[in-house]
């Protein structure tokens, strides 16, 4: 399959380097081919978005919403086919991949429904004959940079609010997953999006920098690693541009002695191993009350050992490969380092001798929090466990991280759950469910080095994709 860049309403091959998108379960199989956009083409995409911005902003909100709804219908209609393509290029199991495609359609519909909600506020004025209005206007051109791990869902939750609030978009997806980007952009253009409103450019770091640096881009939304995100934040600060980042996570699950251990073990495995652990909200650290630690770890290890790992398109497979050889090597090196520092593998821990970028679901019994694993995000199906002597110690251990995206607590103690809400330094907290997972109608984002700027999703997205104008509306005397 050949994929193309979308610039100013035209599908173009690109003047940059060639790239090949391969199947991580069968690396010799090419899923898609294309060419990166050159920096000059990225610039043309930004100019096209700039030229289209006034017309799109002036389009009635319900007309903009109709495009999102029509695109959602197209995405839903092809969900099974696109899900299989997603599984082939990214490595999710087929059920997860199809669910992600359908989730993207739900996100488009949610933001289409914004047309039916209030779009400002009216305040009383102390002066006679005057009202104070707060109205919202689009920010202009939004530069969006998205990662590989949710190749249609994350783009949808950036593009949909940008468009519904009247902005135009220049979007750079990860080159590891170009096909689903091509599909989503195609659905939006087929749904009637005017030329230049959405521009899709493939590229690596150079293309991302071209988007961030260009004076025609009014704001930048980035999802990816903490290191790159911090560089984007710094550069946008220099340029005085609004920026929104969702970065890494090192998410903890706390299991207290009163928890339902079967349920906790199941949810820890889901949080750690679903999507091959390649999600920023995945469970990476496990903190267990020492009274039940051996029993809980035994249950998690048993479940991990039973997981069926294989080609994500095959029926019954529960975990696919990592996205690339580099990802596989990074995860296996991280596990080896942890073992070298005293961690004991209770499940997994060794390489899988098979074609593709596979690693086994791995549970490590850590010697303490001093090991590098406690601090470093591996972005793979590996969870490391420590024991806590008290509930208060467990909260302290969970906060012992530079990241603060998500956490989970498992307990029947409502008082502890409420203390966790108060004490845990995270943006997302699950009580008696896995650390991963979010709904499109509520805010999503992290604390500390996991996020910067306004939150994503729900109505929180409006705080980034619009700016307010306060109007003092008086009547002539």
Coordinates of C-alpha atoms in Angstrom, one line a residue:
X1 CA 0.0 0.0 0.0
X2 CA 1.4 3.4 -1.0
X3 CA 0.6 6.3 1.4
X4 CA 0.7 10.0 0.5
X5 CA 1.0 13.3 2.2
X6 CA -2.0 15.6 2.2
X7 CA -1.1 19.3 1.5
X8 CA -3.6 22.0 0.7
X9 CA -6.2 19.4 -0.4
X10 CA -3.8 17.5 -2.7
X11 CA -2.4 14.1 -2.1
X12 CA 1.3 14.2 -2.9
X13 CA 4.1 11.7 -2.7
X14 CA 6.6 13.8 -0.8
X15 CA 10.1 15.1 -1.7
X16 CA 11.8 13.5 1.3
X17 CA 13.3 10.1 2.1
X18 CA 11.5 6.9 1.4
X19 CA 10.1 4.9 4.3
X20 CA 8.7 1.4 4.7
X21 CA 6.1 0.4 7.3
X22 CA 6.7 -3.2 8.3
X23 CA 4.6 -5.7 10.3
X24 CA 6.3 -6.2 13.7
X25 CA 5.0 -9.8 13.9
X26 CA 6.5 -10.5 10.5
X27 CA 9.3 -7.9 9.8
X28 CA 9.8 -9.0 6.2
X29 CA 6.2 -8.0 5.4
X30 CA 5.8 -4.5 4.2
X31 CA 2.5 -3.0 5.2
X32 CA 2.9 0.5 3.5
X33 CA 5.4 2.6 1.7
X34 CA 5.7 6.3 1.3
X35 CA 8.0 9.3 1.2
X36 CA 8.5 11.9 3.9
X37 CA 7.6 15.5 3.3
X38 CA 10.5 17.8 2.9
X39 CA 10.8 20.8 5.2
X40 CA 9.7 23.0 2.2
X41 CA 6.6 20.8 1.9
X42 CA 5.9 21.1 5.6
X43 CA 6.1 24.8 5.1
X44 CA 3.6 24.7 2.2
X45 CA 1.2 22.6 4.4
X46 CA 1.4 25.3 7.1
X47 CA 0.7 28.1 4.5
X48 CA -2.3 26.1 3.2
X49 CA -3.6 25.7 6.7
X50 CA -3.1 29.4 7.3
X51 CA -5.0 30.3 4.1
X52 CA -7.9 28.0 5.0
X53 CA -8.2 29.2 8.6
X54 CA -10.5 32.2 8.1
X55 CA -13.0 30.3 6.0
X56 CA -13.1 27.3 8.4
X57 CA -13.5 29.5 11.4
X58 CA -16.4 31.3 9.8
X59 CA -18.1 28.1 8.9
X60 CA -21.1 27.5 11.3
X61 CA -20.2 25.1 14.0
X62 CA -23.0 22.8 13.0
X63 CA -21.6 22.6 9.5
X64 CA -18.2 21.7 10.9
X65 CA -19.8 19.1 13.2
X66 CA -21.5 17.5 10.2
X67 CA -18.1 16.8 8.6
X68 CA -17.0 15.1 11.8
X69 CA -20.2 13.0 12.0
X70 CA -19.8 12.0 8.3
X71 CA -16.2 11.0 8.9
X72 CA -17.2 9.0 12.0
X73 CA -19.6 7.0 9.8
X74 CA -16.9 6.3 7.3
X75 CA -14.5 5.2 10.1
X76 CA -17.1 2.9 11.6
X77 CA -18.0 1.4 8.2
X78 CA -14.4 0.3 7.7
X79 CA -13.5 -0.6 11.3
X80 CA -12.9 -4.3 10.7
X81 CA -10.6 -3.7 7.7
X82 CA -8.8 -0.8 9.3
X83 CA -8.5 -2.8 12.5
X84 CA -6.6 -5.5 10.7
X85 CA -4.3 -2.9 9.1
X86 CA -3.7 -1.4 12.5
X87 CA -2.8 -4.8 14.0
X88 CA -0.4 -5.4 11.1
X89 CA 1.4 -2.1 11.3
X90 CA 1.4 -1.5 15.1
X91 CA 1.1 -5.0 16.7
X92 CA -2.1 -4.7 18.8
X93 CA -4.3 -7.8 18.8
X94 CA -7.2 -7.7 16.3
X95 CA -9.9 -7.1 18.9
X96 CA -8.0 -4.3 20.5
X97 CA -7.3 -2.8 17.1
X98 CA -10.9 -2.8 15.9
X99 CA -12.0 -1.4 19.2
X100 CA -9.5 1.5 18.8
X101 CA -10.8 2.3 15.3
X102 CA -14.4 2.3 16.6
X103 CA -13.2 4.5 19.5
X104 CA -11.9 7.0 17.1
X105 CA -15.3 7.2 15.5
X106 CA -16.8 7.8 19.0
X107 CA -14.3 10.6 19.6
X108 CA -15.3 12.3 16.3
X109 CA -19.0 12.1 17.2
X110 CA -18.4 13.5 20.7
X111 CA -16.7 16.6 19.3
X112 CA -19.4 16.9 16.7
X113 CA -21.8 17.2 19.6
X114 CA -20.0 20.3 20.8
X115 CA -22.0 22.3 18.3
X116 CA -25.1 21.7 20.5
X117 CA -23.4 23.0 23.7
X118 CA -22.9 26.5 25.0
X119 CA -20.0 28.5 23.4
X120 CA -19.6 31.3 25.9
X121 CA -20.8 33.0 29.0
X122 CA -22.7 36.1 30.0
X123 CA -21.9 38.0 33.2
X124 CA -23.7 40.8 34.9
X125 CA -22.1 44.2 34.8
X126 CA -22.3 46.7 37.7
X127 CA -22.8 49.4 35.1
X128 CA -26.4 50.1 33.8
X129 CA -27.2 49.0 30.3
X130 CA -24.1 46.8 29.9
X131 CA -23.5 43.0 29.8
X132 CA -20.2 41.2 29.9
X133 CA -19.8 38.4 27.4
X134 CA -17.0 35.8 27.3
X135 CA -16.8 34.4 23.8
X136 CA -14.5 31.7 22.4
X137 CA -12.6 31.9 19.2
X138 CA -10.3 29.4 17.5
X139 CA -6.6 29.7 18.1
X140 CA -5.8 29.4 14.3
X141 CA -3.4 26.8 13.0
X142 CA -2.7 23.8 15.3
X143 CA 0.4 21.8 14.8
X144 CA -0.2 18.2 16.0
X145 CA 2.5 15.6 16.6
X146 CA 1.3 12.1 17.4
X147 CA 2.9 8.8 18.5
X148 CA 2.8 5.2 17.2
X149 CA 1.0 3.4 20.1
X150 CA -2.6 4.5 19.4
X151 CA -2.3 5.4 15.7
X152 CA -5.9 6.5 15.1
X153 CA -7.3 7.2 18.6
X154 CA -4.7 9.8 19.7
X155 CA -4.8 11.6 16.4
X156 CA -8.6 11.6 16.6
X157 CA -8.6 13.1 20.1
X158 CA -6.4 16.0 18.9
X159 CA -7.8 16.5 15.4
X160 CA -11.5 16.4 16.3
X161 CA -11.4 19.2 19.0
X162 CA -9.1 21.3 16.8
X163 CA -11.6 21.1 13.9
X164 CA -14.8 21.4 15.8
X165 CA -13.6 24.6 17.5
X166 CA -12.8 26.1 14.1
X167 CA -9.0 25.6 13.8
X168 CA -7.0 24.2 10.8
X169 CA -4.4 21.5 11.3
X170 CA -1.0 20.4 10.3
X171 CA -0.5 16.9 11.5
X172 CA 2.7 14.8 11.7
X173 CA 2.1 11.2 12.8
X174 CA 4.7 8.6 13.7
X175 CA 6.4 7.1 10.6
X176 CA 5.9 3.7 12.3
X177 CA 2.2 3.9 11.7
X178 CA 1.5 5.8 8.4
X179 CA -1.3 3.7 7.1
X180 CA -3.9 4.5 9.8
X181 CA -3.0 8.1 9.5
X182 CA -3.6 8.0 5.8
X183 CA -7.0 6.3 6.5
X184 CA -8.1 8.9 9.0
X185 CA -7.1 11.8 6.9
X186 CA -8.9 10.2 3.9
X187 CA -12.1 9.7 5.9
X188 CA -12.1 13.4 6.9
X189 CA -11.5 14.7 3.4
X190 CA -14.1 12.3 2.0
X191 CA -16.5 13.6 4.6
X192 CA -16.3 17.1 3.0
X193 CA -13.4 18.8 4.8
X194 CA -12.4 21.8 2.7
X195 CA -8.9 21.9 1.1
X196 CA -6.2 23.0 3.5
X197 CA -8.2 22.5 6.7
X198 CA -6.3 19.3 7.5
X199 CA -2.8 18.7 6.2
X200 CA -0.9 15.4 6.8
X201 CA 2.9 15.3 6.6
X202 CA 5.1 12.3 7.2
X203 CA 8.5 12.8 8.7
X204 CA 10.9 12.4 11.5
X205 CA 12.3 14.9 14.0
X206 CA 13.1 17.4 11.3
X207 CA 9.5 17.6 10.2
X208 CA 8.4 18.0 13.8
X209 CA 10.8 20.8 14.4
X210 CA 9.6 22.5 11.2
X211 CA 6.1 22.5 12.6
X212 CA 7.1 23.8 16.0
X213 CA 9.3 26.5 14.7
X214 CA 7.1 27.9 11.9
X215 CA 5.6 31.3 12.6
X216 CA 2.4 30.2 10.9
X217 CA 1.7 27.6 13.6
X218 CA -0.2 29.2 16.4
X219 CA -0.1 26.3 19.0
X220 CA 1.4 22.8 19.3
X221 CA 0.0 19.6 20.8
X222 CA 2.4 16.8 21.3
X223 CA 2.2 13.2 22.6
X224 CA 5.3 11.2 22.9
X225 CA 8.4 10.7 25.1
X226 CA 9.2 12.9 28.1
X227 CA 12.6 13.9 26.6
X228 CA 11.2 15.1 23.3
X229 CA 8.2 16.7 25.0
X230 CA 10.4 18.8 27.3
X231 CA 12.3 20.0 24.2
X232 CA 9.0 20.9 22.5
X233 CA 7.9 22.8 25.7
X234 CA 11.2 24.7 25.8
X235 CA 11.1 25.7 22.2
X236 CA 7.4 26.8 22.4
X237 CA 8.3 28.8 25.4
X238 CA 11.1 30.6 23.5
X239 CA 8.6 31.3 20.7
X240 CA 5.7 32.3 22.9
X241 CA 3.4 29.6 21.6
X242 CA 0.7 27.8 23.5
X243 CA 1.8 24.1 24.0
X244 CA 0.0 21.0 25.2
X245 CA 2.0 17.8 25.9
X246 CA 1.2 14.4 27.1
X247 CA 4.4 12.5 27.9
X248 CA 5.6 9.5 29.7
X249 CA 4.3 7.5 32.6
X250 CA 5.7 5.1 35.2
X251 CA 2.3 4.2 36.6
X252 CA 1.8 2.4 39.9
X253 CA -0.9 0.0 41.1
X254 CA -1.3 -0.3 44.9
X255 CA -2.9 -3.6 46.2
X256 CA -3.8 -3.5 49.9
X257 CA -4.4 -6.6 52.1
X258 CA -8.1 -6.2 52.0
X259 CA -8.4 -6.2 48.2
X260 CA -10.0 -8.9 46.1
X261 CA -6.8 -10.5 45.1
X262 CA -8.2 -12.4 42.1
X263 CA -9.7 -9.2 40.7
X264 CA -6.5 -7.2 41.5
X265 CA -4.3 -9.8 39.8
X266 CA -6.4 -9.8 36.7
X267 CA -6.5 -6.0 36.5
X268 CA -2.8 -5.6 37.0
X269 CA -2.2 -8.0 34.1
X270 CA -4.6 -6.2 31.9
X271 CA -3.0 -2.9 32.8
X272 CA 0.6 -4.2 32.3
X273 CA 0.3 -6.5 29.3
X274 CA -2.6 -5.3 27.1
X275 CA -1.4 -3.5 24.1
X276 CA 2.0 -5.1 24.9
X277 CA 2.5 -2.5 27.6
X278 CA 2.9 0.2 24.8
X279 CA 0.7 2.8 26.4
X280 CA 1.6 5.7 28.6
X281 CA -1.0 4.6 31.2
X282 CA 0.2 1.0 31.4
X283 CA 0.9 -0.5 34.9
X284 CA 4.7 -0.5 35.3
X285 CA 5.1 -0.5 39.1
X286 CA 3.2 -2.7 41.5
X287 CA 3.1 -1.9 45.2
X288 CA 1.7 -4.7 47.4
X289 CA 0.9 -4.9 51.1
X290 CA 3.5 -7.3 52.5
X291 CA 0.8 -9.4 54.2
X292 CA -0.5 -10.6 50.8
X293 CA 2.5 -9.9 48.5
X294 CA 3.5 -13.5 47.9
X295 CA 0.0 -14.6 47.2
X296 CA -0.8 -11.7 44.9
X297 CA 2.5 -12.0 43.0
X298 CA 1.9 -15.7 42.5
X299 CA -1.5 -15.0 41.0
X300 CA -0.1 -12.3 38.7
X301 CA 2.8 -14.5 37.6
X302 CA 0.3 -17.4 36.8
X303 CA -1.8 -15.1 34.7
X304 CA 1.2 -13.7 32.9
X305 CA 2.5 -17.2 32.1
X306 CA -0.9 -18.2 30.6
X307 CA -1.2 -15.2 28.2
X308 CA -1.0 -16.3 24.6
X309 CA 1.6 -14.3 22.7
X310 CA 1.7 -14.3 19.0
X311 CA 0.6 -12.9 15.7
X312 CA -2.0 -10.3 16.6
X313 CA -4.2 -11.3 13.7
X314 CA -4.6 -14.9 14.9
X315 CA -7.6 -15.9 16.9
X316 CA -7.0 -16.4 20.6
X317 CA -3.8 -14.3 20.7
X318 CA -3.8 -12.0 23.8
X319 CA -0.6 -10.1 23.3
X320 CA 1.2 -9.1 20.1
X321 CA 4.8 -7.9 19.4
X322 CA 6.5 -4.6 20.3
X323 CA 6.4 -2.1 17.4
X324 CA 10.0 -2.3 16.3
X325 CA 13.3 -4.1 16.8
X326 CA 14.6 -1.0 18.7
X327 CA 11.6 -1.2 21.1
X328 CA 12.3 -4.9 21.6
X329 CA 16.0 -4.3 22.3
X330 CA 15.2 -1.4 24.7
X331 CA 12.8 -3.5 26.8
X332 CA 15.0 -6.6 26.9
X333 CA 18.0 -4.5 27.9
X334 CA 15.9 -2.9 30.7
X335 CA 14.9 -6.2 32.0
X336 CA 18.4 -7.5 31.9
X337 CA 19.6 -4.4 33.8
X338 CA 17.0 -4.9 36.5
X339 CA 18.0 -8.6 36.9
X340 CA 21.6 -7.5 37.2
X341 CA 20.6 -5.1 39.9
X342 CA 18.9 -7.9 41.9
X343 CA 15.4 -8.2 40.5
X344 CA 14.0 -11.7 40.4
X345 CA 11.8 -12.7 37.3
X346 CA 8.6 -14.3 38.5
X347 CA 7.3 -14.5 34.9
X348 CA 8.9 -13.9 31.6
X349 CA 12.3 -12.3 31.7
X350 CA 13.8 -14.1 28.8
X351 CA 13.7 -13.5 25.0
X352 CA 11.2 -15.3 22.8
X353 CA 13.0 -17.1 20.1
X354 CA 10.6 -16.5 17.2
X355 CA 10.2 -14.2 14.2
X356 CA 9.1 -10.7 15.1
X357 CA 9.7 -8.2 17.9
X358 CA 8.2 -10.2 20.7
X359 CA 9.0 -10.2 24.4
X360 CA 7.1 -12.2 27.0
X361 CA 4.8 -10.7 29.7
X362 CA 7.3 -10.1 32.5
X363 CA 6.8 -9.7 36.3
X364 CA 9.9 -8.7 38.3
X365 CA 10.2 -8.9 42.1
X366 CA 12.3 -5.9 42.8
X367 CA 14.9 -5.7 45.6
X368 CA 13.7 -2.1 46.3
X369 CA 13.1 1.3 44.7
X370 CA 16.8 2.0 44.1
X371 CA 16.9 0.1 40.8
X372 CA 16.8 2.0 37.5
X373 CA 13.6 0.1 36.6
X374 CA 11.7 2.1 39.3
X375 CA 12.4 5.4 37.5
X376 CA 12.8 4.5 33.8
X377 CA 9.8 4.0 31.5
X378 CA 10.5 0.9 29.3
X379 CA 7.2 1.1 27.3
X380 CA 6.7 -2.7 27.2
X381 CA 5.0 -5.6 28.9
X382 CA 7.0 -5.5 32.1
X383 CA 5.9 -4.7 35.7
X384 CA 8.1 -4.5 38.7
X385 CA 6.8 -5.2 42.2
X386 CA 7.8 -4.0 45.7
X387 CA 6.3 -4.6 49.1
X388 CA 4.9 -2.0 51.4
X389 CA 4.6 -2.3 55.2
X390 CA 1.6 0.0 55.5
X391 CA -1.0 1.8 53.4
X392 CA 0.8 5.1 54.0
X393 CA 4.1 3.7 52.8
X394 CA 2.3 2.5 49.7
X395 CA 1.2 6.0 48.8
X396 CA 4.7 7.3 49.4
X397 CA 6.2 4.7 47.1
X398 CA 3.7 5.4 44.4
X399 CA 4.7 9.1 44.5
X400 CA 8.4 8.2 44.3
X401 CA 8.6 9.0 40.6
X402 CA 9.2 12.0 38.3
X403 CA 6.1 11.0 36.4
X404 CA 2.5 11.4 37.4
X405 CA 0.2 10.2 34.7
X406 CA -2.0 7.4 36.1
X407 CA -2.3 5.1 39.1
X408 CA -4.6 2.4 40.4
X409 CA -5.6 1.3 44.0
X410 CA -7.2 -1.9 44.9
X411 CA -9.0 -1.9 48.3
X412 CA -12.3 -2.2 50.0
X413 CA -11.4 0.7 52.3
X414 CA -13.3 3.8 51.1
X415 CA -11.2 6.0 53.5
X416 CA -8.0 4.8 51.8
X417 CA -9.4 5.4 48.4
X418 CA -10.3 9.0 49.4
X419 CA -6.8 9.5 50.8
X420 CA -5.4 8.2 47.5
X421 CA -7.4 10.9 45.7
X422 CA -5.8 13.5 47.9
X423 CA -2.3 12.2 48.1
X424 CA -1.4 10.6 44.8
X425 CA 0.4 13.0 42.4
X426 CA -1.3 11.8 39.2
X427 CA -3.8 13.1 36.6
X428 CA -5.8 9.9 36.4
X429 CA -6.7 7.6 39.3
X430 CA -8.5 4.2 39.0
X431 CA -10.0 2.6 42.1
X432 CA -10.4 -1.2 41.7
X433 CA -9.6 -1.1 38.0
X434 CA -6.5 -1.1 35.8
X435 CA -4.4 2.0 35.5
X436 CA -5.0 2.3 31.8
X437 CA -8.1 3.5 30.1
X438 CA -9.9 6.8 29.5
X439 CA -13.2 8.0 28.2
X440 CA -13.4 10.8 25.5
X441 CA -15.8 13.0 27.5
X442 CA -13.5 13.5 30.6
X443 CA -10.1 15.2 30.9
X444 CA -7.0 13.2 30.3
X445 CA -3.4 14.2 31.2
X446 CA -0.8 13.9 33.8
X447 CA 1.1 15.7 36.6
X448 CA 4.8 16.3 37.1
X449 CA 6.8 15.3 34.0
X450 CA 3.9 13.4 32.5
X451 CA 2.1 16.4 31.1
X452 CA 2.2 20.2 30.5
X453 CA -0.5 22.6 29.5
X454 CA -4.2 22.1 29.3
X455 CA -5.6 18.6 29.5
X456 CA -6.8 16.6 26.5
X457 CA -10.3 15.2 25.8
X458 CA -13.7 16.1 27.1
X459 CA -14.4 19.8 27.4
X460 CA -10.9 20.3 28.8
X461 CA -9.7 20.3 25.2
X462 CA -11.6 23.6 24.6
X463 CA -9.1 25.4 26.9
X464 CA -6.3 24.6 24.5
X465 CA -8.0 24.9 21.1
X466 CA -9.9 28.1 21.8
X467 CA -9.0 31.6 23.2
X468 CA -11.4 33.8 25.1
X469 CA -12.5 37.3 24.3
X470 CA -14.1 39.3 27.1
X471 CA -16.6 41.7 25.6
X472 CA -18.1 44.6 27.6
X473 CA -21.4 45.1 25.6
X474 CA -23.0 48.5 26.4
X475 CA -25.9 50.3 24.9
X476 CA -25.7 53.9 23.8
X477 CA -27.2 56.4 26.2

